[in-house]
Every structure is written in structure tokens, then in C-alpha cells.
Tab-separated table of C-alpha atoms in Angstrom:
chain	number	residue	atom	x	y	z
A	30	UNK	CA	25.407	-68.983	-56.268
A	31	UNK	CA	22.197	-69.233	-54.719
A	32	UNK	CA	21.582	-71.028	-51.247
A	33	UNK	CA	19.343	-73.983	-51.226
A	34	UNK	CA	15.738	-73.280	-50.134
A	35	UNK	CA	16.489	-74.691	-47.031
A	36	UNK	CA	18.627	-73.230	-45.895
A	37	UNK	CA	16.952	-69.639	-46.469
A	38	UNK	CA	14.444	-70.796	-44.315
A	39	UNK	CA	16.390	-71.447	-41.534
A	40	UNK	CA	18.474	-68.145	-41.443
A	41	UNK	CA	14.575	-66.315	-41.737
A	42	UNK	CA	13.671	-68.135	-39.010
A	43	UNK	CA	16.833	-67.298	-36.991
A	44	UNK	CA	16.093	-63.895	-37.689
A	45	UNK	CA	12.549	-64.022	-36.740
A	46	UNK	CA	13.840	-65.093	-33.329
A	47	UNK	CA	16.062	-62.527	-33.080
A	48	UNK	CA	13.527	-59.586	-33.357
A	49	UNK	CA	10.279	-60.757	-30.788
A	50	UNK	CA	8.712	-57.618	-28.811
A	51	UNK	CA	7.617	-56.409	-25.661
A	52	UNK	CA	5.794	-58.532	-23.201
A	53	UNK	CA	2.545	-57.148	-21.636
A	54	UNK	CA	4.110	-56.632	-18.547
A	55	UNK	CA	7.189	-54.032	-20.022
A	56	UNK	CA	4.727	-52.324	-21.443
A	57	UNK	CA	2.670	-51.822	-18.488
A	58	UNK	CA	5.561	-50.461	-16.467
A	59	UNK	CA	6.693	-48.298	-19.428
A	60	UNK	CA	3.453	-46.962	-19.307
A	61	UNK	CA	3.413	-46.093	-15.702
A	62	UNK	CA	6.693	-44.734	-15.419
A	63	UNK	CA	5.633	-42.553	-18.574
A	64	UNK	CA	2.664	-41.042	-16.639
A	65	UNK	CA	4.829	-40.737	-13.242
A	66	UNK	CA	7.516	-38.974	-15.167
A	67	UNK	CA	4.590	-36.874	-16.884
A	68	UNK	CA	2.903	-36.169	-13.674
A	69	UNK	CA	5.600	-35.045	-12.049
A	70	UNK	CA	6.884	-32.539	-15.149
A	71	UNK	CA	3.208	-30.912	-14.611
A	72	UNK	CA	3.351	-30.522	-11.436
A	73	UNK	CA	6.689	-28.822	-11.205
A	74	UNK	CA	4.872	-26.494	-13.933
A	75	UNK	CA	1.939	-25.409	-11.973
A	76	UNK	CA	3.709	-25.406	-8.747
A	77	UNK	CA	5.817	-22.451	-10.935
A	78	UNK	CA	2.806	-20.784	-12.335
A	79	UNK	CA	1.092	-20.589	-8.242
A	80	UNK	CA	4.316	-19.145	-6.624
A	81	UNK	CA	4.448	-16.782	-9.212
A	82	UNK	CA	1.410	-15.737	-9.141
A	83	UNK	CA	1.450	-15.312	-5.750
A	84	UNK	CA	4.901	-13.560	-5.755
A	85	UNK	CA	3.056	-11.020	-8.248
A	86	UNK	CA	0.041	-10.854	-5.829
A	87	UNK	CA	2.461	-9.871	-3.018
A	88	UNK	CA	4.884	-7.234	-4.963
A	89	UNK	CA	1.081	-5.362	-5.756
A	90	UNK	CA	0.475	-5.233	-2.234
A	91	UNK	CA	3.690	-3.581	-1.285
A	92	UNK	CA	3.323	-1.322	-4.258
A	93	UNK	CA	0.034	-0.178	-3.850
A	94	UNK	CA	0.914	0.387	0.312
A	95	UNK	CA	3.948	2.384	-0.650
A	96	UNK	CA	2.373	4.429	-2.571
A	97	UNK	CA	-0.445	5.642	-0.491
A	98	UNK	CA	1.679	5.812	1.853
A	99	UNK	CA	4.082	8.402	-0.492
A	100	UNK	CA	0.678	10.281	-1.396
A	101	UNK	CA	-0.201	11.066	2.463
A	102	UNK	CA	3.347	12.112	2.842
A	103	UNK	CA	3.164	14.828	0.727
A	104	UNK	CA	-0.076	15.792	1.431
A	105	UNK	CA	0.126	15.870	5.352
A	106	UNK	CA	3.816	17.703	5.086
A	107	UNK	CA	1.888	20.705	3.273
A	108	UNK	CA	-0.309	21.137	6.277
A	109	UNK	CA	-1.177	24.589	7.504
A	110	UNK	CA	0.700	26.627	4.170
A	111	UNK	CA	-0.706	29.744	3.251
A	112	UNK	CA	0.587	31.422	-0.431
A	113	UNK	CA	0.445	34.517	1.770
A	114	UNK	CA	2.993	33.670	3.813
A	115	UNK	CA	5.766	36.998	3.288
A	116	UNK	CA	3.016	39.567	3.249
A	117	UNK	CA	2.233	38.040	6.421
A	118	UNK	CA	5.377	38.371	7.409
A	119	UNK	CA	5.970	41.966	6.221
A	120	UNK	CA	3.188	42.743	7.916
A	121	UNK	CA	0.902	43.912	5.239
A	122	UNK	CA	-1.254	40.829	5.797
A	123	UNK	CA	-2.249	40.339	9.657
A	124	UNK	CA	-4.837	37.747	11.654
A	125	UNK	CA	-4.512	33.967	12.016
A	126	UNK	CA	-3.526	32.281	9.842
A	127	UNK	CA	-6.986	30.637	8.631
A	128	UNK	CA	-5.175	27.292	7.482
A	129	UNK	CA	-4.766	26.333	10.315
A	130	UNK	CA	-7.043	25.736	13.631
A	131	UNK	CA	-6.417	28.088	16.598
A	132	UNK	CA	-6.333	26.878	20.001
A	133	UNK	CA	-5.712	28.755	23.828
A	134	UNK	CA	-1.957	27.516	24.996
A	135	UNK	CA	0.741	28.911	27.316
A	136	UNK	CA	4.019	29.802	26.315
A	137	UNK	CA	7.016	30.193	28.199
A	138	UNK	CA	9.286	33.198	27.561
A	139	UNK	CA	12.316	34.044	30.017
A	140	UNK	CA	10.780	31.921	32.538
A	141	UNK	CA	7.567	34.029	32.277
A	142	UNK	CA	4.411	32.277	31.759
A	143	UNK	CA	1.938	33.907	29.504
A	144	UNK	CA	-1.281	32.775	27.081
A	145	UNK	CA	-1.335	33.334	24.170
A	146	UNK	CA	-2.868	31.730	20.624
A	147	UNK	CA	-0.990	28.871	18.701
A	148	UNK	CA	-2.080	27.416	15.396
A	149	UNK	CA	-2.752	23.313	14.997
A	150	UNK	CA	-2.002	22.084	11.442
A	151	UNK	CA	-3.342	18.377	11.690
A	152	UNK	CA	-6.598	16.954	13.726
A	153	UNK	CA	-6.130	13.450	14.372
A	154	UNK	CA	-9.629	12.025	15.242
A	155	UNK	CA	-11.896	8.792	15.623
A	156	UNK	CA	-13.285	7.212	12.904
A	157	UNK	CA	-15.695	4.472	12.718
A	158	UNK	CA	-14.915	3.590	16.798
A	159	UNK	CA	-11.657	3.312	15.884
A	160	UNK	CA	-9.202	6.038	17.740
A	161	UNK	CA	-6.131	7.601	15.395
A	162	UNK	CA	-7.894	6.254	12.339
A	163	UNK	CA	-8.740	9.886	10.633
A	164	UNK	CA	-6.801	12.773	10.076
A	165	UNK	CA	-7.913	16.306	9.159
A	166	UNK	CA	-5.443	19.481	7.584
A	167	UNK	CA	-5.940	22.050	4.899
A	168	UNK	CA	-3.363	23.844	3.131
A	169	UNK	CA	-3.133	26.558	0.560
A	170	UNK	CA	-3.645	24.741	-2.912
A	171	UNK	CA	-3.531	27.807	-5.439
A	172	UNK	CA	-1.126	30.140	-3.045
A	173	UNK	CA	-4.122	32.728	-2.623
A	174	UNK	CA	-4.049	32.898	0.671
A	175	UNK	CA	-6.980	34.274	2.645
A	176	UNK	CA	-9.628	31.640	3.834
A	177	UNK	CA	-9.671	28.229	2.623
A	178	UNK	CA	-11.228	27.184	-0.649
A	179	UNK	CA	-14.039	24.425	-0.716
A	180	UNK	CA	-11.267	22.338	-2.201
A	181	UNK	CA	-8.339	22.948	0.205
A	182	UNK	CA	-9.589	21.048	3.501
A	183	UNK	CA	-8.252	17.714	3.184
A	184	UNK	CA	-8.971	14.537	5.118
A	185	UNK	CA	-7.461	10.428	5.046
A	186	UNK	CA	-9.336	7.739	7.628
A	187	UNK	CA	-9.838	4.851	7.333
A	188	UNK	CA	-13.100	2.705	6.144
A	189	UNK	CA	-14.047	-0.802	5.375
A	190	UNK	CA	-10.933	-1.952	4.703
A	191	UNK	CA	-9.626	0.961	2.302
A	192	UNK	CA	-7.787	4.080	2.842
A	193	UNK	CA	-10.163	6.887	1.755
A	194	UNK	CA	-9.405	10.643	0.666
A	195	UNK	CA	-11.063	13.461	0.796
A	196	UNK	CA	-10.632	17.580	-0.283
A	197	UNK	CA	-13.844	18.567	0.844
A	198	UNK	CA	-14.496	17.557	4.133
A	199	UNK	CA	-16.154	19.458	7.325
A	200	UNK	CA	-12.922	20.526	9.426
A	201	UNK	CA	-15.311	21.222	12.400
A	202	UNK	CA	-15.827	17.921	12.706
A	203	UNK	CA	-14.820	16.113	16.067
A	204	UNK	CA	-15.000	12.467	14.693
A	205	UNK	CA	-14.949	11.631	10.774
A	206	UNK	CA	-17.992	9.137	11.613
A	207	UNK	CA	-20.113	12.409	11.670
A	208	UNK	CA	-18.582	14.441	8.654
A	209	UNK	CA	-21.404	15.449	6.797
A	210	UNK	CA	-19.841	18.031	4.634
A	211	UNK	CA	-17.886	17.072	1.402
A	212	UNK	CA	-17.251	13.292	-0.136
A	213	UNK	CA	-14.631	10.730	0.663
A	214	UNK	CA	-13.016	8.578	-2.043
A	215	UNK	CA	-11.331	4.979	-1.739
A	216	UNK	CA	-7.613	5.202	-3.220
A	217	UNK	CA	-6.983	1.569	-2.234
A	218	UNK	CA	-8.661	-1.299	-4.050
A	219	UNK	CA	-10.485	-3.829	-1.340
A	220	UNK	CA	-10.335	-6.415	-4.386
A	221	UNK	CA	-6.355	-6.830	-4.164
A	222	UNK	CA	-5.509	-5.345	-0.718
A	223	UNK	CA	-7.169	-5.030	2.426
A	224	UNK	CA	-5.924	-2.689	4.762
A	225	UNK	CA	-5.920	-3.873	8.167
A	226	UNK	CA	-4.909	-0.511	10.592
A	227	UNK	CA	-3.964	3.182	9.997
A	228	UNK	CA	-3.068	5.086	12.812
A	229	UNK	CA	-1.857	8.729	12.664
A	230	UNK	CA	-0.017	9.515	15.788
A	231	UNK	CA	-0.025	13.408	16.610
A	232	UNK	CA	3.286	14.860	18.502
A	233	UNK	CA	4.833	18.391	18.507
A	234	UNK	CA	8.346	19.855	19.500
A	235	UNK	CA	7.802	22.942	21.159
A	236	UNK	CA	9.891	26.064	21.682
A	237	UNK	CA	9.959	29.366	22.999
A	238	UNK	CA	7.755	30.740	20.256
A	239	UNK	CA	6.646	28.028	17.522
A	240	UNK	CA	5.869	24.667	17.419
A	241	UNK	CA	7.047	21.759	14.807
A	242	UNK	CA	4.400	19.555	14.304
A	243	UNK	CA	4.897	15.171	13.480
A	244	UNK	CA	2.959	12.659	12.384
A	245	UNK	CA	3.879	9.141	12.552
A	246	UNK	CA	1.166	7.801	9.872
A	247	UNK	CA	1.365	3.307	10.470
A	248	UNK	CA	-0.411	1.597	7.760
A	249	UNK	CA	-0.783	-2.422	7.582
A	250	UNK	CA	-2.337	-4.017	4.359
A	251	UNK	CA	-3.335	-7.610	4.123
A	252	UNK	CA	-3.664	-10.232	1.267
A	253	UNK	CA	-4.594	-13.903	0.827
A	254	UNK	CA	-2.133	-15.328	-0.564
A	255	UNK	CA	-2.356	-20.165	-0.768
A	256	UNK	CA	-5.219	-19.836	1.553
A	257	UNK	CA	-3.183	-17.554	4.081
A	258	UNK	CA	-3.108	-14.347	4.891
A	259	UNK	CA	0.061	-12.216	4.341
A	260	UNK	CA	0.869	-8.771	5.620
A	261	UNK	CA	2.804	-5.795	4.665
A	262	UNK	CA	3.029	-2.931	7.406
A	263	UNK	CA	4.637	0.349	6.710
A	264	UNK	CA	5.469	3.313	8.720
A	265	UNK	CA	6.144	7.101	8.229
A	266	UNK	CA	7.471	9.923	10.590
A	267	UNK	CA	6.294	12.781	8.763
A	268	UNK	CA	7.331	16.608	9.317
A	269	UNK	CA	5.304	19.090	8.909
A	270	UNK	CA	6.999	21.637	7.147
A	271	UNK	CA	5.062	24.955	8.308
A	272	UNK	CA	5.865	25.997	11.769
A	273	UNK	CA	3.086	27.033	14.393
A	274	UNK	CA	3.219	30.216	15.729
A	275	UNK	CA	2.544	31.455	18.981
A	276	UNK	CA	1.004	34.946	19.105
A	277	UNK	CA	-0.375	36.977	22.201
């Protein structure tokens, strides 16, 4: 049976009662903690996207200083190689070897003190007022032998922030500010690193009749990274693999 009209009414309005809203005020706070809870989401998110960035930033660095540093490695270990090196051995090829520079020493031989003439693979020179920063060497880039090529006399230094190369340069030269001869080349980029120092250290291990020429090559690139400045530095004790002779 149906309920009396009255009686609908009041269960509607019991109802009614029942289901009422929010007040201003929840829905202010709701709203706040909404945007705090947003806020803090987006923040999380770029703080993510920045360190990453930078992370990436700071792995190219090391990359790009590891391998310059690999490239004058192998370059500076070839110094002073000749492709003639068994006929000069055998004899049928004499002089100085022209790949590297000759200098007046002393060698010591049974306790008797003589002079005689002893090859130099590497020049480490000046560059830019700054000592150690440049080093000279050719070596022997088809195996012909003979004199050096235009394109066998090799150079690294050091120049407004970049490492620079060069296969032409004047190996007469006694600082790299003054090279005239031949072109230099940046291999670093001064848009993502900065390199700081390089310093070639020149040292030889000497014996009765050859030397064994080192370089220690120090290189220290720098990078802004959250308005700081991080640095990478590297070092490399590098043996030159062709001996220098002592000759009389």
C-alpha cells in the first residue's frame, strides 16, 4: 500500500538532511593541501631532471678528458720512430736519426768519461707564459724513413682553455707562443669543458749507452655544474717506446 503524503515528506526531508556538502572552509583547505601536495610532486620532478642533467654534464667531462688524454698517449709514445729502423741497424742506413733532435751529452763507459751525440724525442716548452704547457715530437707516420714529412712533426699545448693539436708545426721553435710554421687545432670543446692546466713533465733514465725517455702529461678540465665549478684532473706517465742512442 502506499504511504500517506505525509509521511513521504518527512522521510525526503530526512534524507535531504542526511546528504548537505562541504562548508567553505573544507574546501579551502582541500584546496591548499591539493596545491602543497602538487607542489611538492613537481618539485621532486625537476629536482630529478637538474641532477641528471648535471650528472650527464659531468660523465661528458670525464669522457671527453679521458680521451684526449688516450689520444696524447699514443701519440707521444711513438716519439722519435723511424720505419728505417733495421737498415739502420744493419748498417746499410747510417747518420742521426732525423726524428729526433740531437744534442752534445757525456756518457759514461767503464768509468771513462767521453762526449758524444744523443738523440731527444720530446721538447717540452712554454706556451702562452705558461712553463710545461707545450710539447713538441715527430715520428715516422708512413715508415719511410729518411727526413721528416711536412705532416710528421707533431705538437699538443695548451690555449684558451682547450687542448690544441697540431702535425705541422715548426720543431725549431723554442716556445710554441712563436710557432709560425704549420696550424694548431682545438680537440676539446670550450662550450662543455674548460681545461684548466696541462703540464708535460720531461724525465729520462739513463744508461751506459741509451736513454728511455717519460713524460708525465697532467691535465685538469673544469665545468659549471648548479652555479659551481667542478673539476676532473687526470694524469699519465707515459713511455716512450724508442730508445735514445748515444753515438760518438
Amino acid at each position: 500500500q502506499d504511504l500517506p503524503r505525509w509521511r513521504c515528506r518527512i522521510r525526503l526531508q530526512g534524507m535531504l538532511k542526511q546528504q548537505h556538502g562541504f562548508s567553505l572552509v573544507e574546501l579551502m583547505i582541500s584546496l591548499v593541501l591539493g596545491t602543497l601536495v602538487i607542489a611538492m610532486i613537481s618539485s621532486l620532478y625537476v629536482s630529478g631532471v637538474v641532477n641528471n642533467i648535471n650528472s650527464i654534464k659531468y660523465s661528458r667531462m670525464k669522457t671527453d678528458l679521458q680521451a684526449v688524454m688516450h689520444l696524447m698517449e699514443s701519440d707521444i709514445r711513438r716519439a722519435g720512430y723511424r720505419g728505417d729502423t733495421i737498415s739502420y741497424a744493419l748498417g746499410t742506413v747510417s747518420g742521426a736519426n732525423n726524428f729526433m733532435w740531437e744534442e752534445t751529452a757525456s756518457i759514461n763507459i767503464g768509468g771513462v768519461v767521453s762526449p758524444a751525440s744523443a738523440g731527444v724525442a720530446t721538447k717540452v716548452l712554454a706556451h702562452g707564459g705558461v712553463a710545461d704547457s707545450c710539447i713538441l715530437f715527430m715520428y715516422d707516420v708512413d715508415g719511410s724513413g729518411g727526413t721528416p714529412d711536412a705532416n710528421e712533426r707533431f705538437g699538443y699545448r695548451l690555449q684558451s682553455g682547450a687542448v690544441e693539436l697540431s702535425s705541422t708545426v715548426n720543431i725549431n721553435a723554442a716556445d710554441c707562443s712563436t710557432t709560425s710554421a704549420g696550424s694548431w687545432d682545438k680537440i676539446t670543446d670550450i662550450n662543455s669543458i674548460t681545461i684548466t692546466s696541462l703540464k708535460f713533465t720531461d724525465r729520462s733514465i739513463t744508461s751506459d749507452k741509451t736513454r728511455m725517455r717519460l713524460v708525465k702529461v697532467d691535465l685538469v678540465g673544469a665545468i659549471s655544474i648548479a652555479q659551481k665549478t667542478a673539476t676532473e684532473t687526470m694524469s699519465s706517465d707515459i713511455q716512450i717506446r724508442n730508445l735514445e742512442l748515444y753515438r760518438k
